[in-house]
mmCIF file with all atom_site columns, C-alpha atoms in Angstrom:
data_model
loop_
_atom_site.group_PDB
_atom_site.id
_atom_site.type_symbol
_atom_site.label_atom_id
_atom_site.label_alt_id
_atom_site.label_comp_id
_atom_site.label_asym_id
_atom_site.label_entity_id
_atom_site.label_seq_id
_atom_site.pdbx_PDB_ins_code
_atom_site.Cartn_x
_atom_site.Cartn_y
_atom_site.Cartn_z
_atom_site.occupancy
_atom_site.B_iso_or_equiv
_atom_site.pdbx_formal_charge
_atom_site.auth_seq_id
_atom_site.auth_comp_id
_atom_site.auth_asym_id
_atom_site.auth_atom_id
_atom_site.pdbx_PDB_model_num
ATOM 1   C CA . UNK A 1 1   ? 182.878 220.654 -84.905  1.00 0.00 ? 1   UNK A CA 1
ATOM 2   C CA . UNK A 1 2   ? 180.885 217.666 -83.695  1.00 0.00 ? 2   UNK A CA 1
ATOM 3   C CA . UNK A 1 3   ? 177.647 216.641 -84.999  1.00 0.00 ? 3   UNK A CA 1
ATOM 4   C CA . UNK A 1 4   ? 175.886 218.232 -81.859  1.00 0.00 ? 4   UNK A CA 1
ATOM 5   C CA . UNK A 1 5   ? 177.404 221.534 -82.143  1.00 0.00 ? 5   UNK A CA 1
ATOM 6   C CA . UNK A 1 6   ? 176.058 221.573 -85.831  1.00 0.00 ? 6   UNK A CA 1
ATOM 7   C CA . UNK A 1 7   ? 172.717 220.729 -84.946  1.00 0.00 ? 7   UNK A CA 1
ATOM 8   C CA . UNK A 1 8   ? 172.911 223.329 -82.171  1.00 0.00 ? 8   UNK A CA 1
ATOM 9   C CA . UNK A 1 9   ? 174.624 226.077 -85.309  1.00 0.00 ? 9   UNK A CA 1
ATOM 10  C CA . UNK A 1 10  ? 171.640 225.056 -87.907  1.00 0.00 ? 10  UNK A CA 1
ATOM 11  C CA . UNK A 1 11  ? 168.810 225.419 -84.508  1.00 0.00 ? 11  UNK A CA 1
ATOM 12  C CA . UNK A 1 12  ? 170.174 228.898 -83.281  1.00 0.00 ? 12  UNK A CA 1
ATOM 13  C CA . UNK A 1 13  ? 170.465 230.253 -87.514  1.00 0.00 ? 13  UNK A CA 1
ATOM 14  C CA . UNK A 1 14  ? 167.071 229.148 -88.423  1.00 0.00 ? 14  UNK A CA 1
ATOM 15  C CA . UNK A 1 15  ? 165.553 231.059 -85.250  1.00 0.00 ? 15  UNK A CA 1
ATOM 16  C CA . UNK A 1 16  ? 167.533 234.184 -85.733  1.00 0.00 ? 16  UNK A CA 1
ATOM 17  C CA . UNK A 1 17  ? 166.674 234.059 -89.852  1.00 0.00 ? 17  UNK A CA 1
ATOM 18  C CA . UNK A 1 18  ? 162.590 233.420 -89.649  1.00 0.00 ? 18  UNK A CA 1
ATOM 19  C CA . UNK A 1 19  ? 161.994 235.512 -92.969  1.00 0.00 ? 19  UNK A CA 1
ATOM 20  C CA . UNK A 1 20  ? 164.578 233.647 -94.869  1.00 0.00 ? 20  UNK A CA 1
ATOM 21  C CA . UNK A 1 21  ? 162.948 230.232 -93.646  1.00 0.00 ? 21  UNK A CA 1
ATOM 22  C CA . UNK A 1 22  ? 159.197 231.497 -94.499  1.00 0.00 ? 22  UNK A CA 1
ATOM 23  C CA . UNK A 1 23  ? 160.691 232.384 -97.688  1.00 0.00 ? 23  UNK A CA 1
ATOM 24  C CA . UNK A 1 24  ? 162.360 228.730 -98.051  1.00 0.00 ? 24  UNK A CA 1
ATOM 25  C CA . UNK A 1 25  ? 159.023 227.345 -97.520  1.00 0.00 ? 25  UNK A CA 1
ATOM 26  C CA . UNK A 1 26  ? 157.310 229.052 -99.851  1.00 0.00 ? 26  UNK A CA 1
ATOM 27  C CA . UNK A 1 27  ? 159.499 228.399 -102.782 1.00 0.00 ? 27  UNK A CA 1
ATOM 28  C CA . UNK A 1 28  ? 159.692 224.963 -102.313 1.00 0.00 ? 28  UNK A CA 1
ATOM 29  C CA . UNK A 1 29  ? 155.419 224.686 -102.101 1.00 0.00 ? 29  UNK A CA 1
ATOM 30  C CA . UNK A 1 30  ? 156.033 226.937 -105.310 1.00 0.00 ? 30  UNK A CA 1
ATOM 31  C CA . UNK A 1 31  ? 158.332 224.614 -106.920 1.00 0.00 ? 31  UNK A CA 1
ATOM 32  C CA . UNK A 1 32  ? 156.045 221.472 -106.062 1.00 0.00 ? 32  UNK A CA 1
ATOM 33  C CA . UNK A 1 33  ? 152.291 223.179 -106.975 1.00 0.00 ? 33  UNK A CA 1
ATOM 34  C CA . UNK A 1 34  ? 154.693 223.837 -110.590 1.00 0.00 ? 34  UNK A CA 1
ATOM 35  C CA . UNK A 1 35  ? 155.979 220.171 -110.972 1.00 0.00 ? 35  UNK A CA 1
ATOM 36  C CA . UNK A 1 36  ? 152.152 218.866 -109.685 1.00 0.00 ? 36  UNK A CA 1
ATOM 37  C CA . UNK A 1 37  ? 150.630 221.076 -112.211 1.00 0.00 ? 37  UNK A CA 1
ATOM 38  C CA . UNK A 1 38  ? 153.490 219.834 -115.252 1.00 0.00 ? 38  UNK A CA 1
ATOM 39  C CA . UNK A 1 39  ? 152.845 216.590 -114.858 1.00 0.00 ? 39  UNK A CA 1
ATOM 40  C CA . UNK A 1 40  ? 148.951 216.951 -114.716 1.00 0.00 ? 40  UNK A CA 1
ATOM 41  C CA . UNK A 1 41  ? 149.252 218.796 -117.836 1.00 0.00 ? 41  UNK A CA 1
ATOM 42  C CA . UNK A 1 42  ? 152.050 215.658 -119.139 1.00 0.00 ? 42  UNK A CA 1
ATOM 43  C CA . UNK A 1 43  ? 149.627 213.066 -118.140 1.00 0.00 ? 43  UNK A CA 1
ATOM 44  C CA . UNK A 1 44  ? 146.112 214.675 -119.776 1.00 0.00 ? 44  UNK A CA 1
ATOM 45  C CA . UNK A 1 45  ? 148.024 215.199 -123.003 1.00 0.00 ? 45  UNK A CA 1
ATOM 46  C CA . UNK A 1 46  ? 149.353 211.268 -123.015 1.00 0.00 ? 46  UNK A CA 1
ATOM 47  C CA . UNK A 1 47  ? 145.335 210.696 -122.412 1.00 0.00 ? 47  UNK A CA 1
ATOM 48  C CA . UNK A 1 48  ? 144.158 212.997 -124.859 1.00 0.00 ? 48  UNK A CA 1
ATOM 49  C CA . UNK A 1 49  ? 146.493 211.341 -127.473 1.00 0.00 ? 49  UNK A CA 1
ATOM 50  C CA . UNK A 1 50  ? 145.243 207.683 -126.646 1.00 0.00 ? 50  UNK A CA 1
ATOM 51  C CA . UNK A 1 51  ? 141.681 208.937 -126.906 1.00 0.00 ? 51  UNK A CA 1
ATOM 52  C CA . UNK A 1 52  ? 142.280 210.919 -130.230 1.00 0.00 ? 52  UNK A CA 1
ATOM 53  C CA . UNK A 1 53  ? 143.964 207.609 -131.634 1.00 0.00 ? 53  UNK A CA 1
ATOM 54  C CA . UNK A 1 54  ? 140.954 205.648 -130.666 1.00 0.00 ? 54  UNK A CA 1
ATOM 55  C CA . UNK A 1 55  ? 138.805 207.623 -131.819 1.00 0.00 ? 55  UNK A CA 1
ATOM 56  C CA . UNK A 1 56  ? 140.018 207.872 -135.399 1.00 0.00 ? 56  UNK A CA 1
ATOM 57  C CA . UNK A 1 57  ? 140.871 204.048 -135.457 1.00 0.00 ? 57  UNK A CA 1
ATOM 58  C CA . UNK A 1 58  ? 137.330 203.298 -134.999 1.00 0.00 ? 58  UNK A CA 1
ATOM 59  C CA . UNK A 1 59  ? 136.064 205.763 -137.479 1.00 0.00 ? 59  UNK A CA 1
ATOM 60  C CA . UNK A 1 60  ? 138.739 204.613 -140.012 1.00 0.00 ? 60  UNK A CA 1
ATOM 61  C CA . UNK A 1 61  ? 137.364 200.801 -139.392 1.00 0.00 ? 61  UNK A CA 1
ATOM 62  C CA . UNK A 1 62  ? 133.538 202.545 -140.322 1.00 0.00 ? 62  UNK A CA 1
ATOM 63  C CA . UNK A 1 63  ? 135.250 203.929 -143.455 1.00 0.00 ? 63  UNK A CA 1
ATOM 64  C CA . UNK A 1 64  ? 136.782 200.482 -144.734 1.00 0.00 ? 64  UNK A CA 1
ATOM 65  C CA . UNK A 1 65  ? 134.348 197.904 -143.301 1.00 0.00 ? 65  UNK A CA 1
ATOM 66  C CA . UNK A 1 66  ? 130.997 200.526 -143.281 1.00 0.00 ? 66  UNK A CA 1
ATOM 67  C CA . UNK A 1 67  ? 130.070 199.894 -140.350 1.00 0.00 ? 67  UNK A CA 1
ATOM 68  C CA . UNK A 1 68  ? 130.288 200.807 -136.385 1.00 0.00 ? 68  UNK A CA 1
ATOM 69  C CA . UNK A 1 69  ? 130.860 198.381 -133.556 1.00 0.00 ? 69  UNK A CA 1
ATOM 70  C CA . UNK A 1 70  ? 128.062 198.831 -130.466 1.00 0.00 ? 70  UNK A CA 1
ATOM 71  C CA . UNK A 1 71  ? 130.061 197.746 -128.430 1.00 0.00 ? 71  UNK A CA 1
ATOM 72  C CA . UNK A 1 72  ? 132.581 200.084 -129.445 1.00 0.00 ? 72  UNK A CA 1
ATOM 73  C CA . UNK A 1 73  ? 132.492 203.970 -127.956 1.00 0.00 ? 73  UNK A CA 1
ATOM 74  C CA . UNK A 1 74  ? 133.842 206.686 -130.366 1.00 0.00 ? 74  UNK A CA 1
ATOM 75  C CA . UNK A 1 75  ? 134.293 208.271 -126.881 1.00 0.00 ? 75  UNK A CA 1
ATOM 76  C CA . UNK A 1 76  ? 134.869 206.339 -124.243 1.00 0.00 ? 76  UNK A CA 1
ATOM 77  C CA . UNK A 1 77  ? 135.461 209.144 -121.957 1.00 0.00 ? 77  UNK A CA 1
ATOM 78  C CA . UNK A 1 78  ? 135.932 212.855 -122.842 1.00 0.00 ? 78  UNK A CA 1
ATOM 79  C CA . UNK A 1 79  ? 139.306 213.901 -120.592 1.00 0.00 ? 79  UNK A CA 1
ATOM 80  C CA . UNK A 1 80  ? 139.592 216.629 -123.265 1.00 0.00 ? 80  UNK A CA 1
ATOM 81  C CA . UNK A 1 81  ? 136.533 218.654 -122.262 1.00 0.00 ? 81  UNK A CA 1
ATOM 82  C CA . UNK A 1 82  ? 138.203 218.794 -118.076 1.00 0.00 ? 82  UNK A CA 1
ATOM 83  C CA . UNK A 1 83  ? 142.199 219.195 -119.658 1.00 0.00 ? 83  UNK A CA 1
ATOM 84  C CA . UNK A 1 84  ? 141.568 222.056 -122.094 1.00 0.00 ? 84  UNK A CA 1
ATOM 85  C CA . UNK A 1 85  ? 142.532 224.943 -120.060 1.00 0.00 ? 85  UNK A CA 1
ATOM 86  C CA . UNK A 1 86  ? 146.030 223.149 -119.901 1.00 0.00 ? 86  UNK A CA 1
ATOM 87  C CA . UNK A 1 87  ? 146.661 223.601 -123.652 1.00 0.00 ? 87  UNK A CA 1
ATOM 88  C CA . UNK A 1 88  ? 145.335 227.269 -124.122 1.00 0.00 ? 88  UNK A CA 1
ATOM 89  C CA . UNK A 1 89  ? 149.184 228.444 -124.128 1.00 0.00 ? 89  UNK A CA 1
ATOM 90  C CA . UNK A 1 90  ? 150.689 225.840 -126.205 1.00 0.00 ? 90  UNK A CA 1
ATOM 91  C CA . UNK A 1 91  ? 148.206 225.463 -129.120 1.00 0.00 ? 91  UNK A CA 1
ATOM 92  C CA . UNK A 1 92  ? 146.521 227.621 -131.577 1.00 0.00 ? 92  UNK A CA 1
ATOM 93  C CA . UNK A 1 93  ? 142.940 228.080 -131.797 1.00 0.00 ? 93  UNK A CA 1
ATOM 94  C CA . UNK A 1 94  ? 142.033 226.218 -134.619 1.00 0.00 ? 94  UNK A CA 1
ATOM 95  C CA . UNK A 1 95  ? 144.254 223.786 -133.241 1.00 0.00 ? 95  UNK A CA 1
ATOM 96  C CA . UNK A 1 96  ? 141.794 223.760 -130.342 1.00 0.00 ? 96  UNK A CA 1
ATOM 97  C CA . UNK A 1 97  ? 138.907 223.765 -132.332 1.00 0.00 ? 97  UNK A CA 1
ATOM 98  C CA . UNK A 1 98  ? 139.584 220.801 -133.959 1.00 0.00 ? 98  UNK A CA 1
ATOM 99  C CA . UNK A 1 99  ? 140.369 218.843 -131.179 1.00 0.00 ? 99  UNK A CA 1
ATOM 100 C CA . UNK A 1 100 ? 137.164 219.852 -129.883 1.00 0.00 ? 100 UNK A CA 1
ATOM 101 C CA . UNK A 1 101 ? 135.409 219.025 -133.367 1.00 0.00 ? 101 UNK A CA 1
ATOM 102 C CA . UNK A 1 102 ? 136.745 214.969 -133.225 1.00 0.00 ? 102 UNK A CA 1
ATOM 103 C CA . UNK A 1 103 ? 134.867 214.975 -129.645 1.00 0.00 ? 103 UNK A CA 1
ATOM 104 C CA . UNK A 1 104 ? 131.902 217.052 -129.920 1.00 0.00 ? 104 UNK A CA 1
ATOM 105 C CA . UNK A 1 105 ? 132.054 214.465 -133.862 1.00 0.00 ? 105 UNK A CA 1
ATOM 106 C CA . UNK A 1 106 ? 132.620 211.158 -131.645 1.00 0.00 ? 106 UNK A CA 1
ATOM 107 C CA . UNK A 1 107 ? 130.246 211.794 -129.186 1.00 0.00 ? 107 UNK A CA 1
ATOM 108 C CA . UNK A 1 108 ? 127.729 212.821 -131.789 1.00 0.00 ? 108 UNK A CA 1
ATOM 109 C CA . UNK A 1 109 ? 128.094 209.364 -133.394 1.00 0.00 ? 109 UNK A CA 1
ATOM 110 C CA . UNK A 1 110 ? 128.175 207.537 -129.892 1.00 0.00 ? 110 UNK A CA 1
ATOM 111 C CA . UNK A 1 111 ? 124.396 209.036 -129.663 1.00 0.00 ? 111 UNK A CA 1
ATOM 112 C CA . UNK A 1 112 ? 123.161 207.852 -132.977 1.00 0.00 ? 112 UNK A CA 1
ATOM 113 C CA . UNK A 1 113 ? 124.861 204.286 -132.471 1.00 0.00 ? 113 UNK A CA 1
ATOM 114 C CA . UNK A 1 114 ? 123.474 203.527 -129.363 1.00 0.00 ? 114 UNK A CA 1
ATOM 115 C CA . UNK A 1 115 ? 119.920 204.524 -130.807 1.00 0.00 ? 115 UNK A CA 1
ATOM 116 C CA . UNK A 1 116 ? 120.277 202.526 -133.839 1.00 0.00 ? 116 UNK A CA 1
ATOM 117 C CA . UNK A 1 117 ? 121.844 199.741 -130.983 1.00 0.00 ? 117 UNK A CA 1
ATOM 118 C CA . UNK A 1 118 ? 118.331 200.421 -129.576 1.00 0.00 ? 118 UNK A CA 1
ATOM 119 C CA . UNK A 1 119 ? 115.701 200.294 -132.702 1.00 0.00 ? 119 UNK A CA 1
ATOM 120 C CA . UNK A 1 120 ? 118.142 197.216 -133.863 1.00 0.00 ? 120 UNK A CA 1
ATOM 121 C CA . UNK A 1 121 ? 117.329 194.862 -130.530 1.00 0.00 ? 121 UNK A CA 1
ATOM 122 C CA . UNK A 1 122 ? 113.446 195.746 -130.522 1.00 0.00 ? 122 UNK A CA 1
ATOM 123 C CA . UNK A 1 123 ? 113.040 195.247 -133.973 1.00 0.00 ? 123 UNK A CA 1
ATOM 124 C CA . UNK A 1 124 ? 114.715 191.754 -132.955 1.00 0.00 ? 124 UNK A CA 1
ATOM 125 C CA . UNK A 1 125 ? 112.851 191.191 -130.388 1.00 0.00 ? 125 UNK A CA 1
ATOM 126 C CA . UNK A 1 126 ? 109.264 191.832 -132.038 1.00 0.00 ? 126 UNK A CA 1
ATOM 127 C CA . UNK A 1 127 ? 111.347 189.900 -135.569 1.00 0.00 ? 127 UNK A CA 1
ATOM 128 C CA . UNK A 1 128 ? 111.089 186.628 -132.734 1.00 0.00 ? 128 UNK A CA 1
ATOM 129 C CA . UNK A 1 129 ? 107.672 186.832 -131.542 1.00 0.00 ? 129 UNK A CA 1
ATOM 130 C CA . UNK A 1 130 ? 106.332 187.263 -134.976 1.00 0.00 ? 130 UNK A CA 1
ATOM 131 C CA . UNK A 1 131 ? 108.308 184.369 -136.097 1.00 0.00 ? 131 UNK A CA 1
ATOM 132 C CA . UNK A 1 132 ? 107.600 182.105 -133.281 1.00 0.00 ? 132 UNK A CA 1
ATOM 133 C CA . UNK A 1 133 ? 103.901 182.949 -133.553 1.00 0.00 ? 133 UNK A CA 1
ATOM 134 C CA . UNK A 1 134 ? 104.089 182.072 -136.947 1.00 0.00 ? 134 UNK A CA 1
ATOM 135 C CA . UNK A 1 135 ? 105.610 178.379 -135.886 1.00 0.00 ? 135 UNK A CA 1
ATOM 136 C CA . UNK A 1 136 ? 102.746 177.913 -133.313 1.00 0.00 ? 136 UNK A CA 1
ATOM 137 C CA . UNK A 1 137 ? 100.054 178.780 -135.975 1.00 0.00 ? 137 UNK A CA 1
ATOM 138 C CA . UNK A 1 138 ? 102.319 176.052 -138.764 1.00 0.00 ? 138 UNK A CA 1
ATOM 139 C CA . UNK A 1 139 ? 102.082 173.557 -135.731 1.00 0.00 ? 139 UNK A CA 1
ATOM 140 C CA . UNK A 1 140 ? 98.678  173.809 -135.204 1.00 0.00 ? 140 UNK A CA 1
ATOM 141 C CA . UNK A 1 141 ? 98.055  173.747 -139.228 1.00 0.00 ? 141 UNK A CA 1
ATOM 142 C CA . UNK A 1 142 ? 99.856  170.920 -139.422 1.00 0.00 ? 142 UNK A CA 1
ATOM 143 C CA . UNK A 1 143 ? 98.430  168.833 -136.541 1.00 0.00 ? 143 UNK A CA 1
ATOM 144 C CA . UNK A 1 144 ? 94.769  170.157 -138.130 1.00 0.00 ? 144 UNK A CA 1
ATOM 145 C CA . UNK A 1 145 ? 96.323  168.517 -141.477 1.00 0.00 ? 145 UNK A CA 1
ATOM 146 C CA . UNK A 1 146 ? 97.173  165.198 -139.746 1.00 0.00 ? 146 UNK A CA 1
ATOM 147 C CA . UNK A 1 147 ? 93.485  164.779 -138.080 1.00 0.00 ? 147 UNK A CA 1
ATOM 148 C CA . UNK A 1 148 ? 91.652  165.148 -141.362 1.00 0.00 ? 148 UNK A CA 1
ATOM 149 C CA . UNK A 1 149 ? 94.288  162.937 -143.973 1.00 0.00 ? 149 UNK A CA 1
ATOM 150 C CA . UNK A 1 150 ? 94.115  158.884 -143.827 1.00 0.00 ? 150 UNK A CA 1
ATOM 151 C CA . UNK A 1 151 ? 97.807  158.418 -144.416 1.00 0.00 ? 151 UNK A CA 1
ATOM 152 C CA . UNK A 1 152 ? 98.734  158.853 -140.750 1.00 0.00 ? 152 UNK A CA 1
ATOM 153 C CA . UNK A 1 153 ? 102.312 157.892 -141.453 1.00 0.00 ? 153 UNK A CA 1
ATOM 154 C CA . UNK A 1 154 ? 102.808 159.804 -144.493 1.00 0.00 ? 154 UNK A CA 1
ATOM 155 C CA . UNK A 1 155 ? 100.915 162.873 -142.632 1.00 0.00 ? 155 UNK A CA 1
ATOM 156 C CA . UNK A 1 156 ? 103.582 162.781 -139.777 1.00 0.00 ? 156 UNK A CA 1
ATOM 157 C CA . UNK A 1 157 ? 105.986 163.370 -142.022 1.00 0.00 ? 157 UNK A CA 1
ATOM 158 C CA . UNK A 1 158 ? 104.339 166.564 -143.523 1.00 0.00 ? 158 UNK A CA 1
ATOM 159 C CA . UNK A 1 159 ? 104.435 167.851 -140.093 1.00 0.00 ? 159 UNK A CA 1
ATOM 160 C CA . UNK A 1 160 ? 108.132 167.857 -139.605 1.00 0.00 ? 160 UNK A CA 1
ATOM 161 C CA . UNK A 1 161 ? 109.030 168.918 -142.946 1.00 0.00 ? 161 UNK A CA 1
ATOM 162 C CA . UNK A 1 162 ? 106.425 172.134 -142.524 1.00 0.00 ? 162 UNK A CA 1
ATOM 163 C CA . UNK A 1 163 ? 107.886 173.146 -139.033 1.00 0.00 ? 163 UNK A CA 1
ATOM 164 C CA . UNK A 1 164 ? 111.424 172.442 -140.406 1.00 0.00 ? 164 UNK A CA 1
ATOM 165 C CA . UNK A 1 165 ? 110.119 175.131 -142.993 1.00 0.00 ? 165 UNK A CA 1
ATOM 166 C CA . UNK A 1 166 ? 108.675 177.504 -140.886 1.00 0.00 ? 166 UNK A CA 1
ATOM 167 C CA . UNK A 1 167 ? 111.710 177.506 -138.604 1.00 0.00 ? 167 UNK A CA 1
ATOM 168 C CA . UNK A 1 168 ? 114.592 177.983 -141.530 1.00 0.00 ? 168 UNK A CA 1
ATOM 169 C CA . UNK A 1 169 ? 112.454 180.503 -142.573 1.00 0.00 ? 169 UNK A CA 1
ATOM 170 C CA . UNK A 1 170 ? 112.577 182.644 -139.235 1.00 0.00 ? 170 UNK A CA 1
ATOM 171 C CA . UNK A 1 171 ? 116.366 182.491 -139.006 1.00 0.00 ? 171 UNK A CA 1
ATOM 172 C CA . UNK A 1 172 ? 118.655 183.874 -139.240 1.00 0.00 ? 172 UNK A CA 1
ATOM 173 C CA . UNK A 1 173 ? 117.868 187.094 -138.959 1.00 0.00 ? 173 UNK A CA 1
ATOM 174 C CA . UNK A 1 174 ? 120.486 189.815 -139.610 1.00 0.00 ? 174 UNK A CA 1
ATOM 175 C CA . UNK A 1 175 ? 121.121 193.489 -137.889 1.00 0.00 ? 175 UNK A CA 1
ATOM 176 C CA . UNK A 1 176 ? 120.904 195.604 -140.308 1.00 0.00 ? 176 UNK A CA 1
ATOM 177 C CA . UNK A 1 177 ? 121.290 199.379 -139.968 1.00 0.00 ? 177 UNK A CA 1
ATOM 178 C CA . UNK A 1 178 ? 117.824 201.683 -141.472 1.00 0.00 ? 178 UNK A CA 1
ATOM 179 C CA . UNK A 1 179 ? 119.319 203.269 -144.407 1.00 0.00 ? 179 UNK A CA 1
ATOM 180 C CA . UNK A 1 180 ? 118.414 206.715 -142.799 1.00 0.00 ? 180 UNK A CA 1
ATOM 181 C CA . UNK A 1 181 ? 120.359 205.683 -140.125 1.00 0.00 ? 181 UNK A CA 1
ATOM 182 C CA . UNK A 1 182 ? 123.396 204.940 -142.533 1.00 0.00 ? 182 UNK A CA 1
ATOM 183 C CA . UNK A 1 183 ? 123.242 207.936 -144.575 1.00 0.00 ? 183 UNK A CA 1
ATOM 184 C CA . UNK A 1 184 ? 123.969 210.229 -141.934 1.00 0.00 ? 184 UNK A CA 1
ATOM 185 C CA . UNK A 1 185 ? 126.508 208.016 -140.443 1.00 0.00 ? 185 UNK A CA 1
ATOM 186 C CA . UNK A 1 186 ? 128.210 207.867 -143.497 1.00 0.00 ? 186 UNK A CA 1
ATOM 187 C CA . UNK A 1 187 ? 127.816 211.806 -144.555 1.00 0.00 ? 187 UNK A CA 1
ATOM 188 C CA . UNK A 1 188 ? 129.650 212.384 -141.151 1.00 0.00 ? 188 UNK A CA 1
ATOM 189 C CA . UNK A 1 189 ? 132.052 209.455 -140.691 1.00 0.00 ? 189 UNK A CA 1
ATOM 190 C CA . UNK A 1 190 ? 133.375 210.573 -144.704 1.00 0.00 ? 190 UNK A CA 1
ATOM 191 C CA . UNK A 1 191 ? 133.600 213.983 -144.180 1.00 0.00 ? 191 UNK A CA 1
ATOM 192 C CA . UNK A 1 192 ? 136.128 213.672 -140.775 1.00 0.00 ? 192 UNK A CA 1
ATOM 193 C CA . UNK A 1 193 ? 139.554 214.732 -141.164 1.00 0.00 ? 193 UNK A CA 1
ATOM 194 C CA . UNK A 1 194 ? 142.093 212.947 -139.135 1.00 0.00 ? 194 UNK A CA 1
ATOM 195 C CA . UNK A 1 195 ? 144.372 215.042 -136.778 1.00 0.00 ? 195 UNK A CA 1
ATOM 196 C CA . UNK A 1 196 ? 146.700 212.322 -135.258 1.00 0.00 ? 196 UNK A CA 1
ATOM 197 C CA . UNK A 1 197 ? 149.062 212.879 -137.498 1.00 0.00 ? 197 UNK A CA 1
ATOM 198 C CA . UNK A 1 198 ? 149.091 216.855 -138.104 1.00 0.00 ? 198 UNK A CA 1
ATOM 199 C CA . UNK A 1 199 ? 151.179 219.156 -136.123 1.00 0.00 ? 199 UNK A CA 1
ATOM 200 C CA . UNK A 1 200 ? 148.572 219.883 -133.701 1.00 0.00 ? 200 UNK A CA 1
ATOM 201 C CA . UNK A 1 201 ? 149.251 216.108 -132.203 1.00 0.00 ? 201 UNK A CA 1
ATOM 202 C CA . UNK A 1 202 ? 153.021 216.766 -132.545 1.00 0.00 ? 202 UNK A CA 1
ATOM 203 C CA . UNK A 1 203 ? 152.830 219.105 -129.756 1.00 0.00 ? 203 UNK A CA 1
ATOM 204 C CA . UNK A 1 204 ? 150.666 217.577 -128.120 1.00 0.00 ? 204 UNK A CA 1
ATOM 205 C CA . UNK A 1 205 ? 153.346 215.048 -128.135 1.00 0.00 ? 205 UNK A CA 1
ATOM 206 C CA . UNK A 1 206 ? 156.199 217.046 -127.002 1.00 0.00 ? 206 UNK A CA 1
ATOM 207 C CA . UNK A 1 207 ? 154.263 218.207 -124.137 1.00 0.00 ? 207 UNK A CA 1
ATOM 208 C CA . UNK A 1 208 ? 153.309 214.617 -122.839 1.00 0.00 ? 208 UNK A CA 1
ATOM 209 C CA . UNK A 1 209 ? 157.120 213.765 -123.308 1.00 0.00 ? 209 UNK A CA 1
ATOM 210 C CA . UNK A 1 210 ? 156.092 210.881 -126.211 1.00 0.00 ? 210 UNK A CA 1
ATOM 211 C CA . UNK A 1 211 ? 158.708 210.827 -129.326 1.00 0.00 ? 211 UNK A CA 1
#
């Protein structure tokens, strides 16, 4: 049979067999909307894992060093929140709720950090315009000390050494997180329980194909 009297044999079947074509079509949109949607559900879980690892590290780094990073988002974005519905089937609910904890927990902290962040940098800023205020009023106390002493040499010299004074007094100055602030970063950072390494991550695991 020559290659144009196949062609002609595959034309004239799939005209006389329409339903078994349709039917051809449909499973293989089936079998590709199924492979789409497993490796959605592959990817979100490798996401989900990275973000859950994160998370922790960063909270572990509060726990030894006591302190957060504000540069540093707990959650950096929340792919959990849009992927849940994948994981319904495969994990328990507890399992689910504690996934859902470490966000709702890292997000929580995000929102005090970046307020603390906030109250930190105005405090600075107000810290600096107190301080140099208090240099301009030295200044002029010194220069009002120079016009009424004799020794205009020796008076100079009392000058710089009172700005120098002034001026290692005003810095540095540290950021320091309100002890309100720290005490309920603390109560919440010391009371998380890491998940990374319980089952619930395991399968979380299998499912992204990660051994």
């Amino acid at each position: 049979m020559t290659l144009t009297e196949i062609i002609i044999w595959i034309l004239n079947f799939l005209n006389n067999n329409q339903g078994f074509v349709t039917f051809l079509v449909g499973l293989t949109a089936f079998v590709l909307y199924f492979q789409q949607k497993s490796d959605n559900k592959r990817d979100a879980a490798k996401i989900i894992l990275q973000e859950i690892r994160r998370a922790e590290d960063i909270i572990n780094e509060y726990k030894e060093h006591g302190g957060y990073k504000f540069t540093k988002k707990i959650i950096a974005t929340d792919s959990w929140a849009k992927n849940i519905h994948h994981f319904v089937g495969d994990l328990a609910q507890d399992e689910l709720d504690k996934i859902s904890g470490l966000y709702s927990t890292g997000k929580y902290l995000d929102s005090i950090i970046v307020k603390v962040s906030d109250q930190n940098f105005e405090s600075q800023i107000q810290l600096y315009k107190n301080e140099i205020q208090q240099i301009i009023s030295g200044l002029q106390t010194a220069t009002q000390n120079r016009q009424s002493t004799a020794a205009g040499a020796h008076s100079g010299g009392q000058i710089i050494d009172q700005s120098q004074q002034i001026i290692q007094k005003a810095l540095p100055i540290k950021i320091q997180i309100p002890p309100p602030w720290k005490t309920l970063l603390d109560e919440i950072s010391y009371n998380y329980e890491p998940i990374y390494h319980l089952s619930i991550c395991e399968k979380l695991k299998k499912i992204a194909k990660i051994k």
